[in-house]
Amino acid sequence: KQLPVKVSWKGQIDPDWEMVRAVTQPGFVTVRGPEALVDALTFMPTRTFELELDESGMQQRLVPLSVDSSLEADPAQVTARLFFKPKSNTLWVKVPIAVKSPDRVKVVLPEPEVRLHLDLPVTLLKNENWREAIKVQVTVRRELQPGTHELVPEVTLPKWTQLLKTNPDKIQVTVTK
């Protein structure tokens, strides 16, 4: 009988983190043995292992299956992958715009800040200087002619942070040479 594999683990997850999913490779195993025992099974668990979570958000290990002695599973072990991510909060943040431009090119920004709608990990928000890790820059290339232009900002975010929206989504710049 082909059965899906279910990961069995124990341990504490940091309260600021959550499990996203657990998968195995292969995802199914073949189980043989007495018909009554095999028919009663709906999945095949792995042996329980201790969780060792780090900042990568993923744990991978080779684990044997938890098989009754009267049954046989093929394969007898699988690769388990557990995926975690930090819990997050969504909020709007005002960020100053940095300008990168060639020498002797003057750039004027009518609006010195941009608003970013972000999904931020709660672990980051516990750091009082978390805003310093968010950077917004517009790059003015040398070939850009004098006048007013709209440029797409380059946004640099800390790990585990997602950009949901930029307001405005293009930055107006005036170039004079």
PDB file of C-alpha atoms in Angstrom:
ATOM      1  CA  LYS A   1       0.000   0.000   0.000  1.00  0.00           C
ATOM      2  CA  GLN A   2       1.295   3.492  -0.843  1.00  0.00           C
ATOM      3  CA  LEU A   3       1.088   5.870   2.133  1.00  0.00           C
ATOM      4  CA  PRO A   4       1.970   9.533   2.569  1.00  0.00           C
ATOM      5  CA  VAL A   5       4.737  10.273   5.059  1.00  0.00           C
ATOM      6  CA  LYS A   6       4.072  12.550   8.030  1.00  0.00           C
ATOM      7  CA  VAL A   7       6.967  14.286   9.823  1.00  0.00           C
ATOM      8  CA  SER A   8       7.043  13.798  13.588  1.00  0.00           C
ATOM      9  CA  TRP A   9       9.165  16.214  15.627  1.00  0.00           C
ATOM     10  CA  LYS A  10       9.384  17.631  19.124  1.00  0.00           C
ATOM     11  CA  GLY A  11      10.847  20.763  20.587  1.00  0.00           C
ATOM     12  CA  GLN A  12      10.021  24.387  21.158  1.00  0.00           C
ATOM     13  CA  ILE A  13       9.532  26.905  18.379  1.00  0.00           C
ATOM     14  CA  ASP A  14      10.446  30.455  19.366  1.00  0.00           C
ATOM     15  CA  PRO A  15       7.141  32.291  19.964  1.00  0.00           C
ATOM     16  CA  ASP A  16       8.150  34.815  17.264  1.00  0.00           C
ATOM     17  CA  TRP A  17       8.379  32.028  14.641  1.00  0.00           C
ATOM     18  CA  GLU A  18       5.830  29.739  12.979  1.00  0.00           C
ATOM     19  CA  MET A  19       5.974  26.579  10.913  1.00  0.00           C
ATOM     20  CA  VAL A  20       5.135  27.071   7.252  1.00  0.00           C
ATOM     21  CA  ARG A  21       5.210  23.435   6.145  1.00  0.00           C
ATOM     22  CA  ALA A  22       6.876  20.058   6.572  1.00  0.00           C
ATOM     23  CA  VAL A  23       7.670  17.868   3.564  1.00  0.00           C
ATOM     24  CA  THR A  24       9.501  14.634   2.950  1.00  0.00           C
ATOM     25  CA  GLN A  25      11.401  13.190   0.036  1.00  0.00           C
ATOM     26  CA  PRO A  26       9.977  10.867  -1.020  1.00  0.00           C
ATOM     27  CA  GLY A  27       6.487  11.968  -0.009  1.00  0.00           C
ATOM     28  CA  PHE A  28       5.055   8.436  -0.202  1.00  0.00           C
ATOM     29  CA  VAL A  29       6.380   5.025   0.855  1.00  0.00           C
ATOM     30  CA  THR A  30       5.282   1.470   0.124  1.00  0.00           C
ATOM     31  CA  VAL A  31       4.178  -0.475   3.202  1.00  0.00           C
ATOM     32  CA  ARG A  32       3.895  -4.274   3.286  1.00  0.00           C
ATOM     33  CA  GLY A  33       2.711  -6.611   6.018  1.00  0.00           C
ATOM     34  CA  PRO A  34      -0.399  -8.158   7.501  1.00  0.00           C
ATOM     35  CA  GLU A  35      -3.409  -6.834   5.586  1.00  0.00           C
ATOM     36  CA  ALA A  36      -5.376  -5.771   8.681  1.00  0.00           C
ATOM     37  CA  LEU A  37      -2.455  -3.640   9.947  1.00  0.00           C
ATOM     38  CA  VAL A  38      -1.671  -2.124   6.545  1.00  0.00           C
ATOM     39  CA  ASP A  39      -5.331  -1.322   5.792  1.00  0.00           C
ATOM     40  CA  ALA A  40      -5.682   0.516   9.115  1.00  0.00           C
ATOM     41  CA  LEU A  41      -2.886   2.944   8.238  1.00  0.00           C
ATOM     42  CA  THR A  42      -3.619   6.315   6.594  1.00  0.00           C
ATOM     43  CA  PHE A  43      -0.042   7.673   6.764  1.00  0.00           C
ATOM     44  CA  MET A  44       3.441   6.565   7.781  1.00  0.00           C
ATOM     45  CA  PRO A  45       5.092   8.711  10.487  1.00  0.00           C
ATOM     46  CA  THR A  46       8.788   9.364  10.763  1.00  0.00           C
ATOM     47  CA  ARG A  47      10.530   8.642  14.029  1.00  0.00           C
ATOM     48  CA  THR A  48      10.230  11.674  16.251  1.00  0.00           C
ATOM     49  CA  PHE A  49      13.292  13.899  16.185  1.00  0.00           C
ATOM     50  CA  GLU A  50      14.373  16.960  18.134  1.00  0.00           C
ATOM     51  CA  LEU A  51      13.862  20.307  16.419  1.00  0.00           C
ATOM     52  CA  GLU A  52      16.990  22.460  16.001  1.00  0.00           C
ATOM     53  CA  LEU A  53      15.793  25.727  14.507  1.00  0.00           C
ATOM     54  CA  ASP A  54      18.224  28.417  13.344  1.00  0.00           C
ATOM     55  CA  GLU A  55      17.936  31.710  11.446  1.00  0.00           C
ATOM     56  CA  SER A  56      17.825  29.947   8.054  1.00  0.00           C
ATOM     57  CA  GLY A  57      14.188  29.020   8.631  1.00  0.00           C
ATOM     58  CA  MET A  58      14.728  25.464   7.411  1.00  0.00           C
ATOM     59  CA  GLN A  59      15.760  22.227   9.004  1.00  0.00           C
ATOM     60  CA  GLN A  60      16.625  19.180   6.936  1.00  0.00           C
ATOM     61  CA  ARG A  61      17.590  15.730   8.105  1.00  0.00           C
ATOM     62  CA  LEU A  62      17.512  12.090   7.121  1.00  0.00           C
ATOM     63  CA  VAL A  63      15.056  10.279   9.428  1.00  0.00           C
ATOM     64  CA  PRO A  64      13.938   6.677   9.676  1.00  0.00           C
ATOM     65  CA  LEU A  65      10.252   5.833   9.521  1.00  0.00           C
ATOM     66  CA  SER A  66       8.409   4.729  12.643  1.00  0.00           C
ATOM     67  CA  VAL A  67       7.418   1.268  11.433  1.00  0.00           C
ATOM     68  CA  ASP A  68       5.724  -1.460  13.467  1.00  0.00           C
ATOM     69  CA  SER A  69       7.998  -4.526  13.706  1.00  0.00           C
ATOM     70  CA  SER A  70       5.489  -6.630  11.746  1.00  0.00           C
ATOM     71  CA  LEU A  71       5.532  -4.149   8.818  1.00  0.00           C
ATOM     72  CA  GLU A  72       8.081  -3.258   6.176  1.00  0.00           C
ATOM     73  CA  ALA A  73       8.388   0.176   4.572  1.00  0.00           C
ATOM     74  CA  ASP A  74      10.252   0.989   1.380  1.00  0.00           C
ATOM     75  CA  PRO A  75      12.213   3.174   1.645  1.00  0.00           C
ATOM     76  CA  ALA A  76      12.877   2.807   5.375  1.00  0.00           C
ATOM     77  CA  GLN A  77      14.012   6.433   5.782  1.00  0.00           C
ATOM     78  CA  VAL A  78      13.199   9.769   4.190  1.00  0.00           C
ATOM     79  CA  THR A  79      14.620  13.274   4.023  1.00  0.00           C
ATOM     80  CA  ALA A  80      12.454  15.561   6.152  1.00  0.00           C
ATOM     81  CA  ARG A  81      12.410  19.306   5.515  1.00  0.00           C
ATOM     82  CA  LEU A  82      10.700  21.669   7.933  1.00  0.00           C
ATOM     83  CA  PHE A  83      10.193  25.274   6.883  1.00  0.00           C
ATOM     84  CA  PHE A  84       9.695  28.114   9.347  1.00  0.00           C
ATOM     85  CA  LYS A  85       9.364  31.873   9.102  1.00  0.00           C
ATOM     86  CA  PRO A  86       9.202  34.694  11.592  1.00  0.00           C
ATOM     87  CA  LYS A  87       5.752  35.931  12.516  1.00  0.00           C
ATOM     88  CA  SER A  88       5.198  39.349  11.001  1.00  0.00           C
ATOM     89  CA  ASN A  89       3.300  42.611  11.188  1.00  0.00           C
ATOM     90  CA  THR A  90       2.216  44.749   8.267  1.00  0.00           C
ATOM     91  CA  LEU A  91       2.734  48.501   8.438  1.00  0.00           C
ATOM     92  CA  TRP A  92       3.485  51.638   6.438  1.00  0.00           C
ATOM     93  CA  VAL A  93       6.914  53.248   6.908  1.00  0.00           C
ATOM     94  CA  LYS A  94       8.285  56.570   5.642  1.00  0.00           C
ATOM     95  CA  VAL A  95      11.841  56.197   4.367  1.00  0.00           C
ATOM     96  CA  PRO A  96      14.207  58.951   3.114  1.00  0.00           C
ATOM     97  CA  ILE A  97      15.269  58.627  -0.526  1.00  0.00           C
ATOM     98  CA  ALA A  98      19.003  58.534  -1.262  1.00  0.00           C
ATOM     99  CA  VAL A  99      20.143  59.733  -4.682  1.00  0.00           C
ATOM    100  CA  LYS A 100      23.015  58.150  -6.562  1.00  0.00           C
ATOM    101  CA  SER A 101      24.150  60.332  -9.453  1.00  0.00           C
ATOM    102  CA  PRO A 102      27.285  61.023 -11.504  1.00  0.00           C
ATOM    103  CA  ASP A 103      29.605  63.889 -10.532  1.00  0.00           C
ATOM    104  CA  ARG A 104      28.508  67.358 -11.683  1.00  0.00           C
ATOM    105  CA  VAL A 105      24.873  66.265 -12.112  1.00  0.00           C
ATOM    106  CA  LYS A 106      22.464  68.093  -9.836  1.00  0.00           C
ATOM    107  CA  VAL A 107      19.317  66.240  -8.836  1.00  0.00           C
ATOM    108  CA  VAL A 108      16.314  67.720  -7.042  1.00  0.00           C
ATOM    109  CA  LEU A 109      13.699  65.556  -5.327  1.00  0.00           C
ATOM    110  CA  PRO A 110      10.360  67.322  -4.746  1.00  0.00           C
ATOM    111  CA  GLU A 111       9.527  64.655  -2.166  1.00  0.00           C
ATOM    112  CA  PRO A 112      12.485  63.519  -0.005  1.00  0.00           C
ATOM    113  CA  GLU A 113      10.673  60.451   1.349  1.00  0.00           C
ATOM    114  CA  VAL A 114       8.711  57.492   0.068  1.00  0.00           C
ATOM    115  CA  ARG A 115       6.114  55.424   1.907  1.00  0.00           C
ATOM    116  CA  LEU A 116       6.600  51.659   1.935  1.00  0.00           C
ATOM    117  CA  HIS A 117       3.948  49.138   2.892  1.00  0.00           C
ATOM    118  CA  LEU A 118       5.955  46.322   4.455  1.00  0.00           C
ATOM    119  CA  ASP A 119       5.440  42.932   6.011  1.00  0.00           C
ATOM    120  CA  LEU A 120       8.102  42.962   8.742  1.00  0.00           C
ATOM    121  CA  PRO A 121       9.224  40.148  11.042  1.00  0.00           C
ATOM    122  CA  VAL A 122       8.346  40.804  14.678  1.00  0.00           C
ATOM    123  CA  THR A 123      11.910  39.839  15.601  1.00  0.00           C
ATOM    124  CA  LEU A 124      13.159  42.852  13.613  1.00  0.00           C
ATOM    125  CA  LEU A 125      10.587  45.206  15.147  1.00  0.00           C
ATOM    126  CA  LYS A 126      11.982  44.430  18.607  1.00  0.00           C
ATOM    127  CA  ASN A 127      15.222  46.207  17.603  1.00  0.00           C
ATOM    128  CA  GLU A 128      14.827  49.943  18.245  1.00  0.00           C
ATOM    129  CA  ASN A 129      16.967  50.796  15.170  1.00  0.00           C
ATOM    130  CA  TRP A 130      15.033  48.570  12.738  1.00  0.00           C
ATOM    131  CA  ARG A 131      14.221  51.489  10.382  1.00  0.00           C
ATOM    132  CA  GLU A 132      17.936  51.974   9.632  1.00  0.00           C
ATOM    133  CA  ALA A 133      18.009  48.605   7.836  1.00  0.00           C
ATOM    134  CA  ILE A 134      15.507  49.839   5.208  1.00  0.00           C
ATOM    135  CA  LYS A 135      17.050  51.758   2.321  1.00  0.00           C
ATOM    136  CA  VAL A 136      15.511  53.473  -0.709  1.00  0.00           C
ATOM    137  CA  GLN A 137      17.628  54.838  -3.534  1.00  0.00           C
ATOM    138  CA  VAL A 138      17.112  56.293  -6.986  1.00  0.00           C
ATOM    139  CA  THR A 139      19.947  56.036  -9.475  1.00  0.00           C
ATOM    140  CA  VAL A 140      20.384  58.809 -12.018  1.00  0.00           C
ATOM    141  CA  ARG A 141      22.363  57.548 -14.992  1.00  0.00           C
ATOM    142  CA  ARG A 142      24.815  59.867 -16.788  1.00  0.00           C
ATOM    143  CA  GLU A 143      22.830  59.679 -20.061  1.00  0.00           C
ATOM    144  CA  LEU A 144      19.660  61.043 -18.421  1.00  0.00           C
ATOM    145  CA  GLN A 145      18.923  64.427 -19.999  1.00  0.00           C
ATOM    146  CA  PRO A 146      18.145  67.565 -17.966  1.00  0.00           C
ATOM    147  CA  GLY A 147      14.479  67.781 -17.071  1.00  0.00           C
ATOM    148  CA  THR A 148      11.917  66.013 -14.922  1.00  0.00           C
ATOM    149  CA  HIS A 149      11.875  62.220 -14.914  1.00  0.00           C
ATOM    150  CA  GLU A 150      10.140  59.422 -13.051  1.00  0.00           C
ATOM    151  CA  LEU A 151      12.450  56.716 -11.734  1.00  0.00           C
ATOM    152  CA  VAL A 152      11.669  53.423 -10.066  1.00  0.00           C
ATOM    153  CA  PRO A 153      13.204  53.357  -6.579  1.00  0.00           C
ATOM    154  CA  GLU A 154      15.582  50.583  -5.537  1.00  0.00           C
ATOM    155  CA  VAL A 155      14.456  49.240  -2.159  1.00  0.00           C
ATOM    156  CA  THR A 156      16.791  47.277   0.128  1.00  0.00           C
ATOM    157  CA  LEU A 157      15.109  45.372   2.933  1.00  0.00           C
ATOM    158  CA  PRO A 158      16.244  43.242   5.869  1.00  0.00           C
ATOM    159  CA  LYS A 159      15.940  39.469   5.700  1.00  0.00           C
ATOM    160  CA  TRP A 160      12.377  38.101   5.957  1.00  0.00           C
ATOM    161  CA  THR A 161      10.871  41.509   5.066  1.00  0.00           C
ATOM    162  CA  GLN A 162       8.469  41.803   2.135  1.00  0.00           C
ATOM    163  CA  LEU A 163       7.645  44.921   0.157  1.00  0.00           C
ATOM    164  CA  LEU A 164       3.894  45.039  -0.430  1.00  0.00           C
ATOM    165  CA  LYS A 165       3.573  48.498  -1.986  1.00  0.00           C
ATOM    166  CA  THR A 166       5.575  51.649  -2.668  1.00  0.00           C
ATOM    167  CA  ASN A 167       3.840  55.035  -2.572  1.00  0.00           C
ATOM    168  CA  PRO A 168       4.563  56.634  -4.891  1.00  0.00           C
ATOM    169  CA  ASP A 169       5.747  53.707  -7.019  1.00  0.00           C
ATOM    170  CA  LYS A 170       7.902  56.066  -9.123  1.00  0.00           C
ATOM    171  CA  ILE A 171      10.027  58.903  -7.788  1.00  0.00           C
ATOM    172  CA  GLN A 172       9.964  62.232  -9.554  1.00  0.00           C
ATOM    173  CA  VAL A 173      13.436  63.726 -10.019  1.00  0.00           C
ATOM    174  CA  THR A 174      14.557  66.914 -11.712  1.00  0.00           C
ATOM    175  CA  VAL A 175      18.002  66.723 -13.325  1.00  0.00           C
ATOM    176  CA  THR A 176      20.112  69.783 -14.069  1.00  0.00           C
ATOM    177  CA  LYS A 177      23.680  69.652 -15.384  1.00  0.00           C
TER     178      LYS A 177
END
